[in-house]
Every structure is written in C-alpha cells, then in structure tokens.
Short mmCIF file of N, CA and C in Angstrom, two decimals:
data_model
loop_
_atom_site.label_atom_id
_atom_site.label_comp_id
_atom_site.label_asym_id
_atom_site.label_seq_id
_atom_site.Cartn_x
_atom_site.Cartn_y
_atom_site.Cartn_z
N UNK A 1 0.70 -0.99 -0.18
CA UNK A 1 0.17 -0.06 -0.01
C UNK A 1 0.87 1.09 -0.04
N UNK A 2 0.67 2.21 -0.99
CA UNK A 2 1.19 3.29 -0.99
C UNK A 2 0.74 4.35 0.02
N UNK A 3 1.47 5.16 0.77
CA UNK A 3 0.82 6.00 1.42
C UNK A 3 1.04 7.50 1.05
N UNK A 4 0.07 8.37 0.72
CA UNK A 4 0.02 9.67 -0.08
C UNK A 4 -0.69 10.47 1.06
N UNK A 5 -1.10 10.43 1.98
CA UNK A 5 -1.52 11.54 2.98
C UNK A 5 -0.98 12.02 3.94
N UNK A 6 0.39 12.29 4.03
CA UNK A 6 1.36 12.58 4.92
C UNK A 6 2.35 13.81 4.24
N UNK A 7 2.28 14.97 5.19
CA UNK A 7 3.28 15.89 4.66
C UNK A 7 4.56 16.08 5.08
N UNK A 8 5.45 16.14 4.68
CA UNK A 8 6.61 16.11 4.93
C UNK A 8 7.44 17.52 4.53
N UNK A 9 8.15 17.97 6.01
CA UNK A 9 8.43 19.27 6.04
C UNK A 9 10.03 19.16 6.34
N UNK A 10 10.83 19.98 5.58
CA UNK A 10 12.13 20.56 6.14
C UNK A 10 12.25 22.07 5.58
N UNK A 11 13.30 22.31 6.68
CA UNK A 11 13.87 23.72 6.45
C UNK A 11 14.87 24.14 7.56
N UNK A 12 14.90 25.23 7.95
CA UNK A 12 15.65 25.73 9.31
C UNK A 12 14.46 26.28 10.13
N UNK A 13 14.90 27.24 11.04
CA UNK A 13 14.16 27.91 12.10
C UNK A 13 12.40 27.96 11.86
N UNK A 14 12.22 28.62 10.75
CA UNK A 14 10.93 29.17 10.31
C UNK A 14 10.23 27.75 10.21
N UNK A 15 10.39 26.42 10.04
CA UNK A 15 9.66 25.61 10.10
C UNK A 15 9.91 24.57 11.17
N UNK A 16 10.48 24.90 11.88
CA UNK A 16 10.95 23.87 13.35
C UNK A 16 9.68 23.28 14.19
N UNK A 17 9.90 22.08 14.79
CA UNK A 17 8.35 21.48 15.09
C UNK A 17 7.57 22.62 15.99
N UNK A 18 8.22 23.41 16.96
CA UNK A 18 7.76 24.25 18.04
C UNK A 18 6.42 25.33 17.23
N UNK A 19 6.79 25.72 16.11
CA UNK A 19 5.71 26.72 15.27
C UNK A 19 5.07 25.86 14.28
N UNK A 20 5.37 24.75 14.06
CA UNK A 20 4.32 24.36 12.79
C UNK A 20 3.67 22.79 13.44
N UNK A 21 4.19 22.39 14.55
CA UNK A 21 3.71 20.73 14.63
C UNK A 21 2.28 21.19 15.32
N UNK A 22 2.18 22.01 16.13
CA UNK A 22 0.62 22.08 17.06
C UNK A 22 -0.21 22.27 15.97
N UNK A 23 -0.18 23.12 14.86
CA UNK A 23 -1.03 23.66 13.88
C UNK A 23 -1.51 22.24 13.27
N UNK A 24 -0.78 21.70 12.80
CA UNK A 24 -1.05 20.53 11.97
C UNK A 24 -1.66 19.32 12.96
N UNK A 25 -1.17 19.24 14.14
CA UNK A 25 -2.06 18.14 14.92
C UNK A 25 -3.50 18.53 15.05
N UNK A 26 -3.46 20.11 15.32
CA UNK A 26 -5.07 20.37 15.47
C UNK A 26 -5.77 20.26 14.08
N UNK A 27 -5.11 20.23 13.10
CA UNK A 27 -5.86 19.96 11.79
C UNK A 27 -5.91 18.61 11.37
N UNK A 28 -5.63 17.91 12.23
CA UNK A 28 -5.79 16.09 12.11
C UNK A 28 -4.53 15.80 10.82
N UNK A 29 -3.53 16.63 10.63
CA UNK A 29 -2.81 16.39 9.03
C UNK A 29 -1.84 15.52 9.92
N UNK A 30 -1.03 13.91 8.91
CA UNK A 30 -0.28 13.38 9.41
C UNK A 30 0.96 14.06 8.85
N UNK A 31 2.00 14.15 9.61
CA UNK A 31 3.48 15.01 9.14
C UNK A 31 4.40 14.40 9.63
N UNK A 32 5.67 14.67 8.83
CA UNK A 32 6.84 14.23 9.38
C UNK A 32 7.68 15.76 9.47
N UNK A 33 8.23 16.28 10.10
CA UNK A 33 8.79 17.48 10.19
C UNK A 33 10.35 17.35 10.64
N UNK A 34 11.17 17.45 9.59
CA UNK A 34 12.51 17.16 9.65
C UNK A 34 13.72 18.44 10.09
N UNK A 35 12.65 19.80 10.16
CA UNK A 35 13.56 20.74 10.29
C UNK A 35 14.33 21.16 11.60
N UNK A 36 15.54 21.84 11.14
CA UNK A 36 16.26 22.00 12.32
C UNK A 36 16.76 23.65 12.26
N UNK A 37 16.77 24.35 13.05
CA UNK A 37 17.14 25.56 13.47
C UNK A 37 18.66 25.90 12.84
N UNK A 38 18.98 26.76 12.17
CA UNK A 38 20.24 27.08 11.90
C UNK A 38 20.87 26.48 10.56
N UNK A 39 20.23 25.88 9.94
CA UNK A 39 20.43 24.91 9.03
C UNK A 39 20.85 25.74 7.86
N UNK A 40 21.57 25.15 6.93
CA UNK A 40 22.04 25.78 5.73
C UNK A 40 21.38 25.03 4.57
N UNK A 41 20.93 25.61 3.40
CA UNK A 41 20.48 25.22 2.42
C UNK A 41 20.90 23.90 1.88
N UNK A 42 22.31 23.57 1.89
CA UNK A 42 22.92 22.24 1.39
C UNK A 42 22.33 21.14 2.25
N UNK A 43 22.47 21.44 3.82
CA UNK A 43 22.34 20.66 4.69
C UNK A 43 20.70 20.00 4.64
N UNK A 44 19.90 21.15 4.46
CA UNK A 44 18.61 21.14 4.17
C UNK A 44 18.07 20.09 2.82
N UNK A 45 18.93 20.25 1.74
CA UNK A 45 18.94 19.62 0.88
C UNK A 45 19.01 18.32 0.94
N UNK A 46 20.55 17.83 1.51
CA UNK A 46 20.90 16.27 1.88
C UNK A 46 20.01 15.79 2.84
N UNK A 47 19.55 16.62 3.68
CA UNK A 47 18.67 15.94 4.49
C UNK A 47 17.13 15.33 3.81
N UNK A 48 16.88 16.07 3.17
CA UNK A 48 15.51 15.83 2.10
C UNK A 48 15.59 14.86 1.32
N UNK A 49 17.06 14.68 0.41
CA UNK A 49 16.96 13.81 -0.32
C UNK A 49 17.33 12.25 0.30
N UNK A 50 18.00 12.26 1.45
CA UNK A 50 17.83 11.07 2.42
C UNK A 50 16.38 10.83 2.99
N UNK A 51 15.88 11.65 3.44
CA UNK A 51 14.54 11.29 4.07
C UNK A 51 13.54 10.72 3.17
N UNK A 52 13.70 11.04 2.06
CA UNK A 52 12.62 10.74 0.96
C UNK A 52 12.82 9.62 0.34
N UNK A 53 14.13 9.22 0.18
CA UNK A 53 14.62 7.89 -0.33
C UNK A 53 14.14 6.84 0.75
N UNK A 54 14.36 7.25 2.10
CA UNK A 54 13.81 6.22 2.94
C UNK A 54 12.49 6.18 3.08
N UNK A 55 11.97 7.27 2.90
CA UNK A 55 10.29 7.07 2.92
C UNK A 55 9.50 6.33 1.64
N UNK A 56 10.32 6.53 0.67
CA UNK A 56 9.94 5.90 -0.74
C UNK A 56 10.03 4.11 -0.34
N UNK A 57 11.07 3.83 0.44
CA UNK A 57 11.25 2.67 0.57
C UNK A 57 10.23 1.92 1.35
N UNK A 58 9.49 2.51 2.16
CA UNK A 58 8.44 2.48 3.10
C UNK A 58 7.30 2.78 2.07
N UNK A 59 6.94 2.71 0.87
CA UNK A 59 6.23 3.17 0.19
C UNK A 59 5.24 4.49 0.74
N UNK A 60 5.81 5.33 1.37
CA UNK A 60 5.39 6.61 1.88
C UNK A 60 5.58 7.63 0.71
N UNK A 61 4.84 8.29 -0.06
CA UNK A 61 5.08 9.33 -0.96
C UNK A 61 4.37 10.66 -0.69
N UNK A 62 4.77 11.26 0.48
CA UNK A 62 4.36 12.54 0.75
C UNK A 62 4.52 13.68 0.29
N UNK A 63 3.59 14.69 0.60
CA UNK A 63 3.50 16.01 -0.21
C UNK A 63 4.72 16.41 0.57
N UNK A 64 5.38 17.57 -0.20
CA UNK A 64 6.49 18.00 0.33
C UNK A 64 6.92 19.39 0.52
N UNK A 65 7.03 20.07 1.46
CA UNK A 65 6.99 21.41 1.80
C UNK A 65 8.78 21.78 2.38
N UNK A 66 9.45 22.38 1.39
CA UNK A 66 10.64 22.71 1.63
C UNK A 66 10.87 24.24 1.69
N UNK A 67 11.49 24.67 3.02
CA UNK A 67 12.07 26.18 3.45
C UNK A 67 13.42 26.19 3.45
N UNK A 68 13.95 26.63 2.42
CA UNK A 68 15.14 27.18 2.27
C UNK A 68 15.53 28.37 3.15
N UNK A 69 16.82 28.39 3.28
CA UNK A 69 17.38 29.80 4.24
C UNK A 69 17.81 30.57 3.52
N UNK A 70 18.39 31.78 4.09
CA UNK A 70 19.38 32.56 3.23
C UNK A 70 20.61 31.75 2.43
N UNK A 71 21.15 32.36 1.35
CA UNK A 71 22.29 31.73 0.96
C UNK A 71 23.49 32.26 1.69
N UNK A 72 24.44 31.36 1.98
CA UNK A 72 25.69 31.77 2.62
C UNK A 72 25.83 31.22 4.13
N UNK A 73 24.96 30.19 4.38
CA UNK A 73 25.34 29.41 5.87
C UNK A 73 26.22 28.58 5.94
N UNK A 74 26.41 27.86 4.59
CA UNK A 74 27.55 27.35 4.38
C UNK A 74 28.36 27.38 3.40
N UNK A 75 29.11 28.80 3.53
CA UNK A 75 29.56 29.94 2.54
C UNK A 75 30.68 28.85 1.43
N UNK A 76 31.56 28.37 2.12
CA UNK A 76 32.56 27.64 0.99
C UNK A 76 31.68 26.88 0.01
N UNK A 77 31.08 25.82 0.70
CA UNK A 77 30.22 25.20 -0.48
C UNK A 77 29.27 25.72 -1.28
N UNK A 78 28.57 26.31 -0.79
CA UNK A 78 27.62 27.26 -1.22
C UNK A 78 28.12 27.91 -2.50
N UNK A 79 29.35 28.76 -2.26
CA UNK A 79 29.65 29.38 -3.57
C UNK A 79 30.63 28.88 -4.37
N UNK A 80 30.65 27.76 -4.18
CA UNK A 80 31.40 26.61 -5.28
C UNK A 80 30.43 26.13 -6.24
N UNK A 81 29.27 26.27 -5.83
CA UNK A 81 28.27 25.91 -6.70
C UNK A 81 28.11 26.45 -8.12
N UNK A 82 28.39 27.66 -8.08
CA UNK A 82 28.23 28.58 -9.09
C UNK A 82 29.38 29.47 -9.32
N UNK A 83 29.95 29.77 -10.37
CA UNK A 83 31.40 30.86 -10.59
C UNK A 83 30.92 32.06 -10.82
N UNK A 84 30.95 33.01 -10.14
CA UNK A 84 30.48 34.55 -10.36
C UNK A 84 31.37 34.89 -11.86
N UNK A 85 30.55 35.59 -12.58
CA UNK A 85 30.54 36.09 -13.97
C UNK A 85 30.31 37.39 -13.97
N UNK A 86 31.26 38.44 -13.53
CA UNK A 86 31.01 39.76 -13.38
C UNK A 86 29.69 40.18 -13.29
N UNK A 87 29.25 39.82 -12.25
CA UNK A 87 27.64 40.33 -12.00
C UNK A 87 27.53 40.94 -10.64
N UNK A 88 26.45 41.76 -10.29
CA UNK A 88 26.42 42.27 -8.87
C UNK A 88 25.92 41.00 -8.12
N UNK A 89 26.39 41.57 -6.85
CA UNK A 89 26.21 40.37 -5.70
C UNK A 89 24.70 39.85 -5.59
N UNK A 90 23.75 40.51 -6.06
CA UNK A 90 22.17 40.05 -5.81
C UNK A 90 22.16 39.08 -6.89
N UNK A 91 22.70 39.38 -8.11
CA UNK A 91 22.50 38.57 -9.09
C UNK A 91 23.18 37.04 -8.84
N UNK A 92 24.37 37.23 -8.19
CA UNK A 92 25.26 36.11 -8.04
C UNK A 92 24.66 35.47 -6.88
N UNK A 93 24.07 35.94 -5.72
CA UNK A 93 23.39 35.23 -4.64
C UNK A 93 22.21 34.30 -5.23
N UNK A 94 21.32 35.15 -6.17
CA UNK A 94 20.29 34.63 -6.99
C UNK A 94 20.57 33.25 -7.68
N UNK A 95 21.59 33.41 -8.08
CA UNK A 95 22.27 32.31 -9.21
C UNK A 95 22.51 30.94 -8.19
N UNK A 96 22.97 31.29 -6.88
CA UNK A 96 23.44 30.15 -6.25
C UNK A 96 22.33 29.60 -5.32
N UNK A 97 20.85 30.52 -5.26
CA UNK A 97 19.69 29.93 -4.88
C UNK A 97 19.17 29.01 -5.91
N UNK A 98 18.84 29.52 -6.92
CA UNK A 98 18.52 28.65 -8.23
C UNK A 98 19.22 27.35 -8.47
N UNK A 99 20.63 27.22 -8.35
CA UNK A 99 21.24 25.90 -8.40
C UNK A 99 20.89 25.10 -7.16
N UNK A 100 20.40 25.69 -6.07
CA UNK A 100 20.06 25.04 -4.85
C UNK A 100 18.71 24.55 -5.14
N UNK A 101 17.69 25.31 -5.53
CA UNK A 101 16.33 24.79 -5.87
C UNK A 101 16.78 23.74 -7.11
N UNK A 102 17.45 23.69 -7.94
CA UNK A 102 17.53 22.66 -8.86
C UNK A 102 17.93 21.33 -8.28
N UNK A 103 18.90 21.56 -7.36
CA UNK A 103 19.45 20.28 -6.55
C UNK A 103 18.11 19.31 -5.99
N UNK A 104 17.27 20.36 -5.71
CA UNK A 104 16.21 19.60 -4.91
C UNK A 104 15.31 18.90 -5.95
#
C-alpha cells in the first residue's frame, strides 16, 4: 500500500516543530517535520534527499514542503556551486539559490 496522506516538512528555524507541529496536529494532518534551526540550504537539501529516499522504501510518498534559508550559511560549499561571472552580488546570490533549488 502506498501512503500519500502525509506532509513532509524540512527547513531551518522557520519550520521547526515548535512553530508548525501544533497547528498540523490540530488540523489532523499526518506530518513528518525534519526541520532544524540554523540549517544551511545544503544541509536541508541533503537531509531531504536522504529522508525522501527512506520514505519511498516504506511506500510513503508524501506531499513535500521545503523552506530554504538565506544563501551563505554554508559559505565555502555554496559559493563553489556557481562561478561568479562579472555580475552584481544580488544576481550572484540569486544564481546560487537557483542552483540549490535545482538540486532539490
């Protein structure tokens, strides 16, 4: 049997259990919240990929809600994702974030 009535949540402090779980429980929603305060985008992405692979093995195919953080919490690794090409800082940070979204 494939389970599809579950909500998988992952992110940083904006989606940590204290803020979200009570509301979801009141609404009767089955959920898995793997958010951790202070998470970098790359750790959120890595955690999500591993978790979803494990859930798939258990025939759980949840709805997914990912909340990424600001670019730069994992400075060295994040900035190695995209090489700067004579662009302003906003455009460069946007290109890093778009690369991270693509990784998801």
